[in-house]
Structures are given as C-alpha cells and as structure tokens.
mmCIF file of C-alpha atoms and ligand atoms in Angstrom:
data_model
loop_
_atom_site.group_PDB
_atom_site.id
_atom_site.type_symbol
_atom_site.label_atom_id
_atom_site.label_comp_id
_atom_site.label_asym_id
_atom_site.label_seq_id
_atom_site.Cartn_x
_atom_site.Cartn_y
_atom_site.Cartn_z
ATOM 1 C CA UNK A 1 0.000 0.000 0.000
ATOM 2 C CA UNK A 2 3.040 2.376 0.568
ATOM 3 C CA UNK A 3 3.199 2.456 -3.625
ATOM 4 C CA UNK A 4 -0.636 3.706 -3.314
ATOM 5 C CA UNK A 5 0.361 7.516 -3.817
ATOM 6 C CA UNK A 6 3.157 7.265 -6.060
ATOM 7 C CA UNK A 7 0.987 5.890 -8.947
ATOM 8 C CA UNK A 8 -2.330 7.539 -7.835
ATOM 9 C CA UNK A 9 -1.671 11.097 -7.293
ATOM 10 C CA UNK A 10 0.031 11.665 -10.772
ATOM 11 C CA UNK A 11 -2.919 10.235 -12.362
ATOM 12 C CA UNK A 12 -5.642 12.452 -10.570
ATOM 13 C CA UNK A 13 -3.522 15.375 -11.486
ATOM 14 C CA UNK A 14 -3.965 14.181 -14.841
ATOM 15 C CA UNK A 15 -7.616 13.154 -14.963
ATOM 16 C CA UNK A 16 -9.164 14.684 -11.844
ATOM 17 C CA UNK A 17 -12.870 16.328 -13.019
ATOM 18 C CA UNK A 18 -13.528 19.790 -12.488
ATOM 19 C CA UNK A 19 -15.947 20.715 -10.284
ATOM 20 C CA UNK A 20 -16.703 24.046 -8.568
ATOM 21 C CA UNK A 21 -15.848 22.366 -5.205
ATOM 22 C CA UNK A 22 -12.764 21.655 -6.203
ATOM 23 C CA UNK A 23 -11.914 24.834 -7.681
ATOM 24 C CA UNK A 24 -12.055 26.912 -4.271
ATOM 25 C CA UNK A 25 -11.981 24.134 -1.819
ATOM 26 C CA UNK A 26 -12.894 26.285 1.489
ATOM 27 C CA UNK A 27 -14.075 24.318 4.253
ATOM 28 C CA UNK A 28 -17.585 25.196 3.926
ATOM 29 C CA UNK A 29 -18.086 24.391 0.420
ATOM 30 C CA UNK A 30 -16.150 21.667 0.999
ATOM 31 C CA UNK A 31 -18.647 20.318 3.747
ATOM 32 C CA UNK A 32 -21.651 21.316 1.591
ATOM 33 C CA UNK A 33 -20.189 19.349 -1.437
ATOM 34 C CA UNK A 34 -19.656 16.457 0.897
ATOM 35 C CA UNK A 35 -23.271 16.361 1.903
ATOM 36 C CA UNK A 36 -24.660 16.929 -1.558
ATOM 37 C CA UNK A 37 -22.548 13.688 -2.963
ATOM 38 C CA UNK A 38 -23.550 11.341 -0.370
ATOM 39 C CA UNK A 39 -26.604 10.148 -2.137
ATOM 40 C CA UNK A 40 -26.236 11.822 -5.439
ATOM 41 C CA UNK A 41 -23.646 11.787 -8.662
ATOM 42 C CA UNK A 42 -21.064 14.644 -9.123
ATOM 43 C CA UNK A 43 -22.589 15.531 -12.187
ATOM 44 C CA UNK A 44 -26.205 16.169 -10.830
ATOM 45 C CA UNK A 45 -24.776 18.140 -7.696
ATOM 46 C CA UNK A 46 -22.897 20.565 -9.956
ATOM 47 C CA UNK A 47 -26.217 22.509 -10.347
ATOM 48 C CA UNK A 48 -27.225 22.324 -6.505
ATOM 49 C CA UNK A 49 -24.144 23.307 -5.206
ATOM 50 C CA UNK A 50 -23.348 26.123 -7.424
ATOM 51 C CA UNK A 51 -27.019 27.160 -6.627
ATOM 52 C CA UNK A 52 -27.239 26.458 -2.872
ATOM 53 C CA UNK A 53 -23.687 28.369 -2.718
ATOM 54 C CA UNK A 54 -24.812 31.276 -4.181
ATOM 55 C CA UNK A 55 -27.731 31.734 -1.912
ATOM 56 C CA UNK A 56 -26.276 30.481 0.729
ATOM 57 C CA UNK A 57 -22.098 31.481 0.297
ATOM 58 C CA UNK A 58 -21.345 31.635 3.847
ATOM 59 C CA UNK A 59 -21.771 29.362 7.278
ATOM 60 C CA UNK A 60 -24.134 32.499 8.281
ATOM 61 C CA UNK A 61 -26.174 32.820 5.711
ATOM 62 C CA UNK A 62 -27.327 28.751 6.062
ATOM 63 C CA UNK A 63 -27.771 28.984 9.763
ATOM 64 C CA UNK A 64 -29.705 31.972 9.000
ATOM 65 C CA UNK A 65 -31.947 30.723 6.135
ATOM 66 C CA UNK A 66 -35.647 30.620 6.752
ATOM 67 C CA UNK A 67 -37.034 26.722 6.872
ATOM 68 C CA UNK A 68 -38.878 27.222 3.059
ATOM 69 C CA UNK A 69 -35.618 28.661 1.500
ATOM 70 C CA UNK A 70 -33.520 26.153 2.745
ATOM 71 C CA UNK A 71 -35.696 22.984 1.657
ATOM 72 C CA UNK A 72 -36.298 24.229 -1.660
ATOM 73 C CA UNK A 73 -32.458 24.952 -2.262
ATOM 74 C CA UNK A 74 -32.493 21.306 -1.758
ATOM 75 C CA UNK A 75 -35.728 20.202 -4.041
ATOM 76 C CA UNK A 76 -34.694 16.944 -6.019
ATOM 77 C CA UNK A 77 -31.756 15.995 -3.541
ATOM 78 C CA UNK A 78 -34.132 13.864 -1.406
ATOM 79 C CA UNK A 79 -32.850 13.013 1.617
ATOM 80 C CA UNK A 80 -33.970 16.248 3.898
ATOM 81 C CA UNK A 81 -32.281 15.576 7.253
ATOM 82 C CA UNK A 82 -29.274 15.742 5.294
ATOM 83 C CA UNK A 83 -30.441 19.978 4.907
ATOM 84 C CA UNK A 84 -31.794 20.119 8.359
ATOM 85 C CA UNK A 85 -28.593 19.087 9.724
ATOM 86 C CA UNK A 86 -26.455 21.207 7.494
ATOM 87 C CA UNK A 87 -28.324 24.183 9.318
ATOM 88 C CA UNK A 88 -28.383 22.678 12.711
ATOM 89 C CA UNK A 89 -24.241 22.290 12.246
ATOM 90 C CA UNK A 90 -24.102 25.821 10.741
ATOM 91 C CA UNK A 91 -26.090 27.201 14.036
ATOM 92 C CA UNK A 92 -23.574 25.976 16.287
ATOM 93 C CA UNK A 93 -20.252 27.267 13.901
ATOM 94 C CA UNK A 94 -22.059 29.886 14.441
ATOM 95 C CA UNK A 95 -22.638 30.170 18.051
ATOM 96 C CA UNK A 96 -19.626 28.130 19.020
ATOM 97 C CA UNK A 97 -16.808 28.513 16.724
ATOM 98 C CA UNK A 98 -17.335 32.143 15.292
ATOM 99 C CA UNK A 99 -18.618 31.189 12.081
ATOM 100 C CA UNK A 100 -15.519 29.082 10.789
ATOM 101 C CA UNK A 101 -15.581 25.286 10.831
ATOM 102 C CA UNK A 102 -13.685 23.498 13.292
ATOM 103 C CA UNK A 103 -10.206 22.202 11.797
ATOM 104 C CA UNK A 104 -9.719 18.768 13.530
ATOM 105 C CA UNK A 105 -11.438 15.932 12.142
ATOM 106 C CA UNK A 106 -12.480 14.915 16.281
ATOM 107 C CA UNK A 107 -13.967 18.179 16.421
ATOM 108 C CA UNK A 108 -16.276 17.874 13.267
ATOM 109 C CA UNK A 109 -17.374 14.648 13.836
ATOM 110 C CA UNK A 110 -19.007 16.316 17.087
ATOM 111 C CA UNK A 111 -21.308 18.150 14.761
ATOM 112 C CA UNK A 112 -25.088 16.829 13.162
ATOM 113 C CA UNK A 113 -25.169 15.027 10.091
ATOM 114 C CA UNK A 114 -20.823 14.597 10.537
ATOM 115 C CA UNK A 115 -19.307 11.083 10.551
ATOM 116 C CA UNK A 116 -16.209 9.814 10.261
ATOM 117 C CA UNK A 117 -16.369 10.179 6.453
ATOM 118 C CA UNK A 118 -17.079 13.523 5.866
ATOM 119 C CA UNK A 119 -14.579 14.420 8.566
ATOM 120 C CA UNK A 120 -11.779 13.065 7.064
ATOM 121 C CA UNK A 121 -12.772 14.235 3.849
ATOM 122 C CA UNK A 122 -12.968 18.070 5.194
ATOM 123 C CA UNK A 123 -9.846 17.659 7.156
ATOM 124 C CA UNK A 124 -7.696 16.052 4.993
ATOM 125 C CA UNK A 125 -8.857 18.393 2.017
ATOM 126 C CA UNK A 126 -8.693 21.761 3.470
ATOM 127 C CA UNK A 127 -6.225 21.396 6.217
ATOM 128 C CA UNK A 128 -3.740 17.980 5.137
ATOM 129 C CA UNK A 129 -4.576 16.231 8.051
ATOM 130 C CA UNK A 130 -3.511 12.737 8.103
ATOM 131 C CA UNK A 131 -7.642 11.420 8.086
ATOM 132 C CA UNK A 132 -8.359 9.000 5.428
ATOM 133 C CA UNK A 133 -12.341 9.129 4.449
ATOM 134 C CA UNK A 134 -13.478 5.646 3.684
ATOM 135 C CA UNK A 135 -16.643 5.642 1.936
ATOM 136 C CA UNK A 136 -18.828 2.623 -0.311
ATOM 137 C CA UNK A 137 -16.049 3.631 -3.023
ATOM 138 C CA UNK A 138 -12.855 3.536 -0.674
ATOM 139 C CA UNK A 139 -13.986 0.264 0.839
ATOM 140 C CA UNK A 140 -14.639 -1.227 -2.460
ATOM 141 C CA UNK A 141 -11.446 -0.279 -3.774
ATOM 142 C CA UNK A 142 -9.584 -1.372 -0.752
ATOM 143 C CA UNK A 143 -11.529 -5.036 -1.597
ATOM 144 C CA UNK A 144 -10.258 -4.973 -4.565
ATOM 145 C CA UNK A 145 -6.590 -4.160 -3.970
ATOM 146 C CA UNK A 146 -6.307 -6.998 -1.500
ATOM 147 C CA UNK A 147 -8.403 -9.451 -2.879
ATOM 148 C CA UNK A 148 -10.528 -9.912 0.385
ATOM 149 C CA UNK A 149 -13.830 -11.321 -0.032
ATOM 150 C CA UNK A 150 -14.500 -10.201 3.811
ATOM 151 C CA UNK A 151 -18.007 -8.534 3.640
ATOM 152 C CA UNK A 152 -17.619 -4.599 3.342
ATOM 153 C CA UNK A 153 -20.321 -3.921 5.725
ATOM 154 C CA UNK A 154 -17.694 -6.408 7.952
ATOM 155 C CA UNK A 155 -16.660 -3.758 10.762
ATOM 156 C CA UNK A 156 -13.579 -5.427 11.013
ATOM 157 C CA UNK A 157 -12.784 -4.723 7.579
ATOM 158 C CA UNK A 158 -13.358 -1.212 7.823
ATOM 159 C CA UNK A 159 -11.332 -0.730 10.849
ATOM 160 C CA UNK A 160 -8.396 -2.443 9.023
ATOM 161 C CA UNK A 161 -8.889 -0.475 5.688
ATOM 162 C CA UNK A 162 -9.075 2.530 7.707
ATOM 163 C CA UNK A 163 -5.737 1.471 9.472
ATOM 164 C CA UNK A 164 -3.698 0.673 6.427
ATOM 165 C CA UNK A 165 -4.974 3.968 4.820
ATOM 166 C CA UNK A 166 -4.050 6.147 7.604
ATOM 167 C CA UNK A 167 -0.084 4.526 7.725
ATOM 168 C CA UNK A 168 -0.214 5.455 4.169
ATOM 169 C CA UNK A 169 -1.350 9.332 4.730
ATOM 170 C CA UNK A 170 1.017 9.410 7.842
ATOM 171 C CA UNK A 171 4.170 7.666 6.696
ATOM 172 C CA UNK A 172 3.818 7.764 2.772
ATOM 173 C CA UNK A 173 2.829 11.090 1.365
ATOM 174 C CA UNK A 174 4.859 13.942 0.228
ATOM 175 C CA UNK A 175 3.540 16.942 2.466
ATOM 176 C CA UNK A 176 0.671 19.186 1.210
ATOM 177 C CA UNK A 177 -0.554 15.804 -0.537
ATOM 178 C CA UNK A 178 -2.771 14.292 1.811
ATOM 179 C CA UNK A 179 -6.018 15.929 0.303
ATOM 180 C CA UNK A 180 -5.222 15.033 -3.441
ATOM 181 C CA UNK A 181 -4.996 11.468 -1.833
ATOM 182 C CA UNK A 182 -8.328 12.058 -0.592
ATOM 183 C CA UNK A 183 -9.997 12.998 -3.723
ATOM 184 C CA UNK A 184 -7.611 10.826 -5.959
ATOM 185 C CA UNK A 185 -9.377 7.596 -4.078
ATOM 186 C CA UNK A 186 -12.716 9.318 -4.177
ATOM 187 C CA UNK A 187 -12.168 10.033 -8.373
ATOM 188 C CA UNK A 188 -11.179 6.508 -8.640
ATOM 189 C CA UNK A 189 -13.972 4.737 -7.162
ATOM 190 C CA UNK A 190 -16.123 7.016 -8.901
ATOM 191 C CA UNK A 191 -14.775 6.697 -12.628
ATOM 192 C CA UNK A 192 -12.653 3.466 -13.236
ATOM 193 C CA UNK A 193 -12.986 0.992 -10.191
ATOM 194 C CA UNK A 194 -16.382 1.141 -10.106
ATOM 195 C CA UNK A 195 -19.235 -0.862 -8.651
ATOM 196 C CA UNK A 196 -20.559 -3.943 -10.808
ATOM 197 C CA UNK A 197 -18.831 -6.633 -12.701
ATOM 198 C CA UNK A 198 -16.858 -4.415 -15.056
ATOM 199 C CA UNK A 199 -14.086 -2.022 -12.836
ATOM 200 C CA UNK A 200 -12.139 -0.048 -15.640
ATOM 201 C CA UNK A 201 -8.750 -1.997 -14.918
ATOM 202 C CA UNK A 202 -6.961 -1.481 -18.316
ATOM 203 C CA UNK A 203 -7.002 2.268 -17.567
ATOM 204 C CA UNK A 204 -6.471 2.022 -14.179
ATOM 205 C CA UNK A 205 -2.989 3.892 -12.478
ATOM 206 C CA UNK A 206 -3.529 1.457 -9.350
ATOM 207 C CA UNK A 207 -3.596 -1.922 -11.355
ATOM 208 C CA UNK A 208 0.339 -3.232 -10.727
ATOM 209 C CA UNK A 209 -1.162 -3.437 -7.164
ATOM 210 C CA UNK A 210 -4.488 -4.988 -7.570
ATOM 211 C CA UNK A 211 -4.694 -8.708 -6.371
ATOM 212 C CA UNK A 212 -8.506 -8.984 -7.343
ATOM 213 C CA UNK A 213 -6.961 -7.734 -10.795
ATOM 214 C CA UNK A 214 -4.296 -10.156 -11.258
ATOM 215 C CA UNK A 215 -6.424 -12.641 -10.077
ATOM 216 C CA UNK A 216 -9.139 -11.733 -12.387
ATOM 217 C CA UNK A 217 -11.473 -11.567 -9.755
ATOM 218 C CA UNK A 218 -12.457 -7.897 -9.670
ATOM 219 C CA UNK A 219 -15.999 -7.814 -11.062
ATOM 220 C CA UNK A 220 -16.752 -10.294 -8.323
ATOM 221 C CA UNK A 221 -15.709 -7.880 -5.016
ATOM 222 C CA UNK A 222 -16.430 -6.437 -2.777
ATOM 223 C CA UNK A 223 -18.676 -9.327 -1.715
ATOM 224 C CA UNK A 224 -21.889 -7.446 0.004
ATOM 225 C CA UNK A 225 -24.638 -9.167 2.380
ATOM 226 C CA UNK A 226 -27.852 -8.929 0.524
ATOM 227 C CA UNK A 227 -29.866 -5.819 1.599
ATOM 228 C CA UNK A 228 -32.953 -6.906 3.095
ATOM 229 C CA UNK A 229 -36.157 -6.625 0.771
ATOM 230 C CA UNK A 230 -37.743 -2.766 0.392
ATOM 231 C CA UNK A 231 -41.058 -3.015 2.843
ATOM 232 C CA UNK A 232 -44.093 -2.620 0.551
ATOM 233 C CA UNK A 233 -46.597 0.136 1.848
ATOM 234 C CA UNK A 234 -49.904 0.813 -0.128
ATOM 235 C CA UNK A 235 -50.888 4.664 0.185
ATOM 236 C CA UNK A 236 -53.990 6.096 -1.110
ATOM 237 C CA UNK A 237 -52.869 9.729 -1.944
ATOM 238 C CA UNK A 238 -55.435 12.768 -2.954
ATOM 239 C CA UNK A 239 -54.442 15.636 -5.105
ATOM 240 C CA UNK A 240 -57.130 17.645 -4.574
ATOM 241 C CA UNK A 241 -57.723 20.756 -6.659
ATOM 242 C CA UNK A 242 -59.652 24.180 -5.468
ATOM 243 C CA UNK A 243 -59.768 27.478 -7.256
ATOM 244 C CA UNK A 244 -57.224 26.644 -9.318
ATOM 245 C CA UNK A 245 -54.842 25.879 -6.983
ATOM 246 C CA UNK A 246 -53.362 22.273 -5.151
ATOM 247 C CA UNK A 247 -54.244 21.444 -1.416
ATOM 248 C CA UNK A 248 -51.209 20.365 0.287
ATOM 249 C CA UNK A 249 -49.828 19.614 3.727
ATOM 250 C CA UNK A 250 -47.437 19.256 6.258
ATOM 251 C CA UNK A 251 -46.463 15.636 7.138
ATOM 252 C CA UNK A 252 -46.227 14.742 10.904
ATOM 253 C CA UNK A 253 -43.051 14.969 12.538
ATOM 254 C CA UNK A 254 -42.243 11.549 12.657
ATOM 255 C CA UNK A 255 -41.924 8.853 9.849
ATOM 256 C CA UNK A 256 -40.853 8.827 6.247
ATOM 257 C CA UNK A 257 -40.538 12.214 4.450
ATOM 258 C CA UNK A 258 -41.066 14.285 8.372
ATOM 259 C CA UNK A 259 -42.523 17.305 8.737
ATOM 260 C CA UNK A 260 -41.965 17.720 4.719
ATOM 261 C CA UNK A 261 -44.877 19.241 2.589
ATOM 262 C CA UNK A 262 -47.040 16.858 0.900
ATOM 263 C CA UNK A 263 -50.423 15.902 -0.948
ATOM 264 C CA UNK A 264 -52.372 14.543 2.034
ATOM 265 C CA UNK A 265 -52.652 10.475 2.345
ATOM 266 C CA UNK A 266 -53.727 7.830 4.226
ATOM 267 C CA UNK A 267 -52.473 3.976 4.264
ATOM 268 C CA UNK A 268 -53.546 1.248 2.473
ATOM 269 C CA UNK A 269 -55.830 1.029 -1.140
ATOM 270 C CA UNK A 270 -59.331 2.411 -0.857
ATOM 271 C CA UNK A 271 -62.121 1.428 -3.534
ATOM 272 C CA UNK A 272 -63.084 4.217 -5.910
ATOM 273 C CA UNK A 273 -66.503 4.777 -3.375
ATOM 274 C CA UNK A 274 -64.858 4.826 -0.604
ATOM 275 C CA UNK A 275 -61.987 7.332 -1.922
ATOM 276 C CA UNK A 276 -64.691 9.720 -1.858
ATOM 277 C CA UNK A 277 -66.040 9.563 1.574
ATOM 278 C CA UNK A 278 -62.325 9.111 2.437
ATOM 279 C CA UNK A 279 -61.599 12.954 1.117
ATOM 280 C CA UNK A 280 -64.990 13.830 2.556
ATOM 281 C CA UNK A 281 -64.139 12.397 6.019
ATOM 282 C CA UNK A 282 -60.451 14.336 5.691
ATOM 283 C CA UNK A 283 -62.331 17.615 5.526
ATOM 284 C CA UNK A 284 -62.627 18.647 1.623
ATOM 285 C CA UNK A 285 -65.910 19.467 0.070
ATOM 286 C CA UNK A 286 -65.512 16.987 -3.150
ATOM 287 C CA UNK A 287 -67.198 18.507 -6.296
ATOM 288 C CA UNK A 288 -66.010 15.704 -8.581
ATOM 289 C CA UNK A 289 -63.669 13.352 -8.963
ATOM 290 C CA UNK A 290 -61.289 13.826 -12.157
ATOM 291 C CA UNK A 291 -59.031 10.625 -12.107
ATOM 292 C CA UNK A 292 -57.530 7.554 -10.204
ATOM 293 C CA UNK A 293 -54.314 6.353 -11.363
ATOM 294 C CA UNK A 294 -51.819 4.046 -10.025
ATOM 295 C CA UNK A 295 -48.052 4.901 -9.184
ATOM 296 C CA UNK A 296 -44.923 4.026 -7.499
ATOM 297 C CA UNK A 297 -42.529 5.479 -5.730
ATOM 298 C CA UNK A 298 -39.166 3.846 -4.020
ATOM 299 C CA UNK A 299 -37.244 4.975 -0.927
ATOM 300 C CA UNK A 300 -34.306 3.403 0.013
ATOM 301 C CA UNK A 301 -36.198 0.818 2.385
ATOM 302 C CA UNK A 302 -39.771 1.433 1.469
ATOM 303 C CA UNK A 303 -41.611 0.687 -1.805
ATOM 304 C CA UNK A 304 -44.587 2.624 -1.941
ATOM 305 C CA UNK A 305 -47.664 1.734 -4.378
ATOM 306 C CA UNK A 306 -49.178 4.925 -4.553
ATOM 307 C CA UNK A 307 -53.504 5.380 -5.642
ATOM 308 C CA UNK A 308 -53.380 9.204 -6.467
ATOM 309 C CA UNK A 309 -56.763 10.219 -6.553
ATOM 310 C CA UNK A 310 -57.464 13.529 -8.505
ATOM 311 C CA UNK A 311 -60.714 15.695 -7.246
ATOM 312 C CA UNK A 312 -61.818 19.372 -7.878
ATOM 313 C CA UNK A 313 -62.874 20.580 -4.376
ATOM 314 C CA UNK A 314 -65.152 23.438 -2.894
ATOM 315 C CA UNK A 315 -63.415 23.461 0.272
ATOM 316 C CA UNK A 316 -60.530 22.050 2.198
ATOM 317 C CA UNK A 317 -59.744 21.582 5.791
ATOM 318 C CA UNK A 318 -58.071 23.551 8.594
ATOM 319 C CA UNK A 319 -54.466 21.055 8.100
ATOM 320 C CA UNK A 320 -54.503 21.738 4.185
ATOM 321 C CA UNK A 321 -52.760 24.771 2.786
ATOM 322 C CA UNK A 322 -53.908 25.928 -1.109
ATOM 323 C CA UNK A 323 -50.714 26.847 -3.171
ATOM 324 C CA UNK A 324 -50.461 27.888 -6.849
ATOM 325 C CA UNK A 325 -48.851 25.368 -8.941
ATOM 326 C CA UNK A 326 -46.163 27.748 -9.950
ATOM 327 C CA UNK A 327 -45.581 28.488 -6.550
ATOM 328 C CA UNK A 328 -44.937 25.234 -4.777
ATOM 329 C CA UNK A 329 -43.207 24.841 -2.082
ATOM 330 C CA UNK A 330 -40.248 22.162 -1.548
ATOM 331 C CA UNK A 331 -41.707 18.985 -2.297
ATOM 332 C CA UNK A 332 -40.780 15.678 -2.025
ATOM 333 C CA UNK A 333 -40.036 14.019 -5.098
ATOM 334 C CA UNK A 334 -42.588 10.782 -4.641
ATOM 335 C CA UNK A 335 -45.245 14.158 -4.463
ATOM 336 C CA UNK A 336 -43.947 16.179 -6.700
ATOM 337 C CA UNK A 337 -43.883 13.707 -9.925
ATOM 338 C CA UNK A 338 -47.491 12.896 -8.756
ATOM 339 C CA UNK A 339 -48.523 17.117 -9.351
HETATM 340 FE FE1 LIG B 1 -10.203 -1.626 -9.241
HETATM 341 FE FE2 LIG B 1 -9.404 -2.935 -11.427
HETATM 342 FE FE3 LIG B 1 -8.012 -0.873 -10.471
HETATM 343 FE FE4 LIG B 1 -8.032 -3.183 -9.180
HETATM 344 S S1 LIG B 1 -7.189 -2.803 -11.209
HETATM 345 S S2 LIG B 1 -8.257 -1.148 -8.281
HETATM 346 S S3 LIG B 1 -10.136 -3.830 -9.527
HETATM 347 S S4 LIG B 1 -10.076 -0.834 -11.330
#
C-alpha cells in the first residue's frame, strides 16, 4: 500500500474532473459538497451546489436561512435531514466557533449530520490532516486491492482499511498531498474501479497493485450481504384541486418524508366509493372526482404503491394549505412527480 500515492496522485492530477468544489476548496463548500454527494452523482450536484452556494455562500447565511428557502435549495436531492442538519451544524459554527468550521477531524465529527467520512474528507482536504475518508467507493477499492472477499459492511474490515490507509497518509505522502490522496481515491472509485462486474482496470494507475486484478477476480468484489427486501406500503394519496390551486400539507413529525410538505394520504388502497367519503371524512368538500391512477414510488427501504386520486374541491380543511402550482413549495419528489 506504501506504492498507493506514487501511482495515484500523478494520475488524478492528470484526470481529476472539475468541479466548482474543487476549484475553491474552502471548508464550507467543501462540507456542503460532501453532503450533496452522499446520495447523489457529481454531475447532478454541480447545479445544486453552485445554486445552494450562491444563496447560501457563507456558514451564516445557512444557519440563518428561513425553513422554506432552505428545503427548496435542496428540491430533487431527497434526503432532507441531510439539509436540516447542514443548518443545525451551521447554528452551532455559528454560536460556538465564530462562524468558521472546526479544523480537527475529532472536532467535526461532534457536529449533526458529521461522521467519520465527511470528517476526514474536510480535514484532509482543506487542512492535510492525516484522516483517510473511507466511503462505499474507498472500501470497495480497498476489496479490490487486496483481494478480500470479507463482507464490506464487515466492521472489522473497515477498521483495518481505515488502518492501512491512515499509515499510508502518515508515513507515505509527500507533504501538502494528503487531500489530493483524498480525492484521488474518491475520483477513482467514482470513474474506473467502479461498482458492478466491469471495474475499468486497463485504464487504471492502481492496477500493478491490484490482487482482485491479477487474479481476475475484480468484477466479483467487494462481496456485500444482501440488503434486506424494500417493505411494501400501499398509500392512497389525494391531489385535490380548489380554485385553481393544489391542497397540500405538512407531514407529521415523525416517519418517512417528516414534517416535509405533501399531498395529504392515508395507508392502504381504498375502492373508488370509498376514496370519496375518504376525502370527505379528511375535511374537503368533493365537487367531482377527475381521475384515479396508479403509481410508485421507491425509498431506500420502502416501496410505496401509490392510488393518487385527482378531485376538484369546494373546500378544504383547517391542516390543508392551497398553493399555486407555480408556486410550490419544496416537495418531495414521490409528491412532486405525482402534481
Ligand atoms: Fe479496481 Fe481494477 Fe483498479 Fe483493481 S485494477 S483497483 S479492480 S479498477
């Protein structure tokens, strides 16, 4: 693993992708970027970031964002508390650390919505600390390079990847390099050893090390317990319009998609009758109905089997808020395909 820099760093130099995080990599946008990618490919966060940051360009301005700003900087992202804790973190910069984000890796991990990842990725990037961030992409390359068919999800294994990685940032890297490690590992998981049977390994800088490689046994690591099966949840879901606008509201505070907006819902399938008394019972004045149609929508443990049932209304009750379809607010995306 000592060899690990010397053939990967002149390669990212080479190929690294530019992105606007990586063209002014300040701890904040840094951290920002970080959150953005957890869920979601470089390519789509380009536009959030570079429009979040320009709302939003300083630790401040996000812990001083108003609740409706904030989620609709993030509409399409999915994954809210991800936002939420952005701000929460942001508060407490704020209020604790004068607006500037800690420097130590121990010290941001202390933070909402901070793990071990994303600290080593901010510390290691914007200050060289010696604070490898393993991620899916990290572990799976660290599979591959040593041929262990060990379970990634194996704590074990991460503890030991983690180990060998930091020897290498400690004992191994010219100074000032320690970041470009960072985001050389990161760039490689993400364009040529990546998931699936088919790893780029004739292009890849790292292959005179790769066991899996040399044993032609890449496409077949990391080896991964099988996820457990998506639960399956019926919803019968009304989009209910009045005066030419859409009744929506605000989801309870606990359980998938909390305390988002959303078209109101209740579990299970109705029959068309019963729909009707169903929106009655809710508190809308039905005039007609326009339309039932059948959708899906899937979370990352929960399939949903959606009934969307389309009225024009009279009226709508006291927990329903009418907004103009042009003026929606952030929605989440299993709603907002439905409108
Ligand atoms: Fe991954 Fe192939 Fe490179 Fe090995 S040689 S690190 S399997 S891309």
């Amino acid at each position: 693993m000592h060899r690990l820099p010397a053939l990967l760093l002149p390669w990212y130099a080479q190929s690294a992708r530019a992105f606007p995080w990586r063209a002014d990599a300040a701890p904040y946008r840094v951290w920002v970027s970080e959150i953005m990618l957890q869920q979601t490919r470089a390519e789509v966060v380009i536009a959030y970031f570079t429009r979040f940051i320009a709302a939003l360009p300083t630790v401040q301005a996000l812990a001083d964002c108003p609740e409706e700003q904030l989620l609709k900087l993030w509409e399409g992202l999915g994954y809210y508390s991800r936002v939420r804790n952005l701000q929460k973190t942001a508060q407490i910069v704020v209020r604790e650390h004068g607006g500037a984000l800690p420097i130590s890796a121990d010290a941001l991990r202390r933070l909402p919505g901070i793990g071990d990842y994303t600290a080593g990725a901010i510390a290691s990037i914007c200050h060289d600390a010696a604070t490898p961030a393993v991620d899916g992409n990290v572990l799976r390359i660290f599979a591959r390079l040593t041929a262990d068919t060990r379970p990634v999800s194996d704590t074990s294994f991460k503890k030991e990847c983690t180990r060998t990685l930091l020897a290498v940032y400690e004992k191994h890297l010219p100074a000032g390099q320690r970041g470009a490690l960072t985001q050389a590992l990161m760039e490689l998981g993400r364009t040529v050893c990546t998931p699936g049977a088919r790893p780029h390994c004739d292009t890849c800088p790292v292959r005179p090390l790769c066991l899996a490689a040399a044993r032609d046994i890449a496409g077949t690591l990391p080896v991964k317990i099988p996820k457990k099966p998506r639960r399956e949840e019926e919803r019968t879901i009304f989009l209910c319009h009045c005066r030419g606008k859409i009744a929506l509201r605000r989801r309870e505070d606990t359980g998938v998609l909390r305390g988002m907006w959303g078209l109101p819902d209740l579990p299970g399938t109705l029959a068309e009758n019963d729909m009707l008394a169903a929106a009655e019972a809710l508190g809308f004045a039905v005039r007609a109905l326009r339309s039932i149609t059948h959708h899906e929508h899937i979370f990352t443990h929960i399939h949903w089997r959606m009934t969307l049932c389309t009225l024009d209304v009279d009226a709508i009750p006291a927990d329903c808020t009418l907004f103009a379809p042009d003026a929606l607010p952030a929605l989440p995306s299993a709603f907002g395909k439905l409108i």
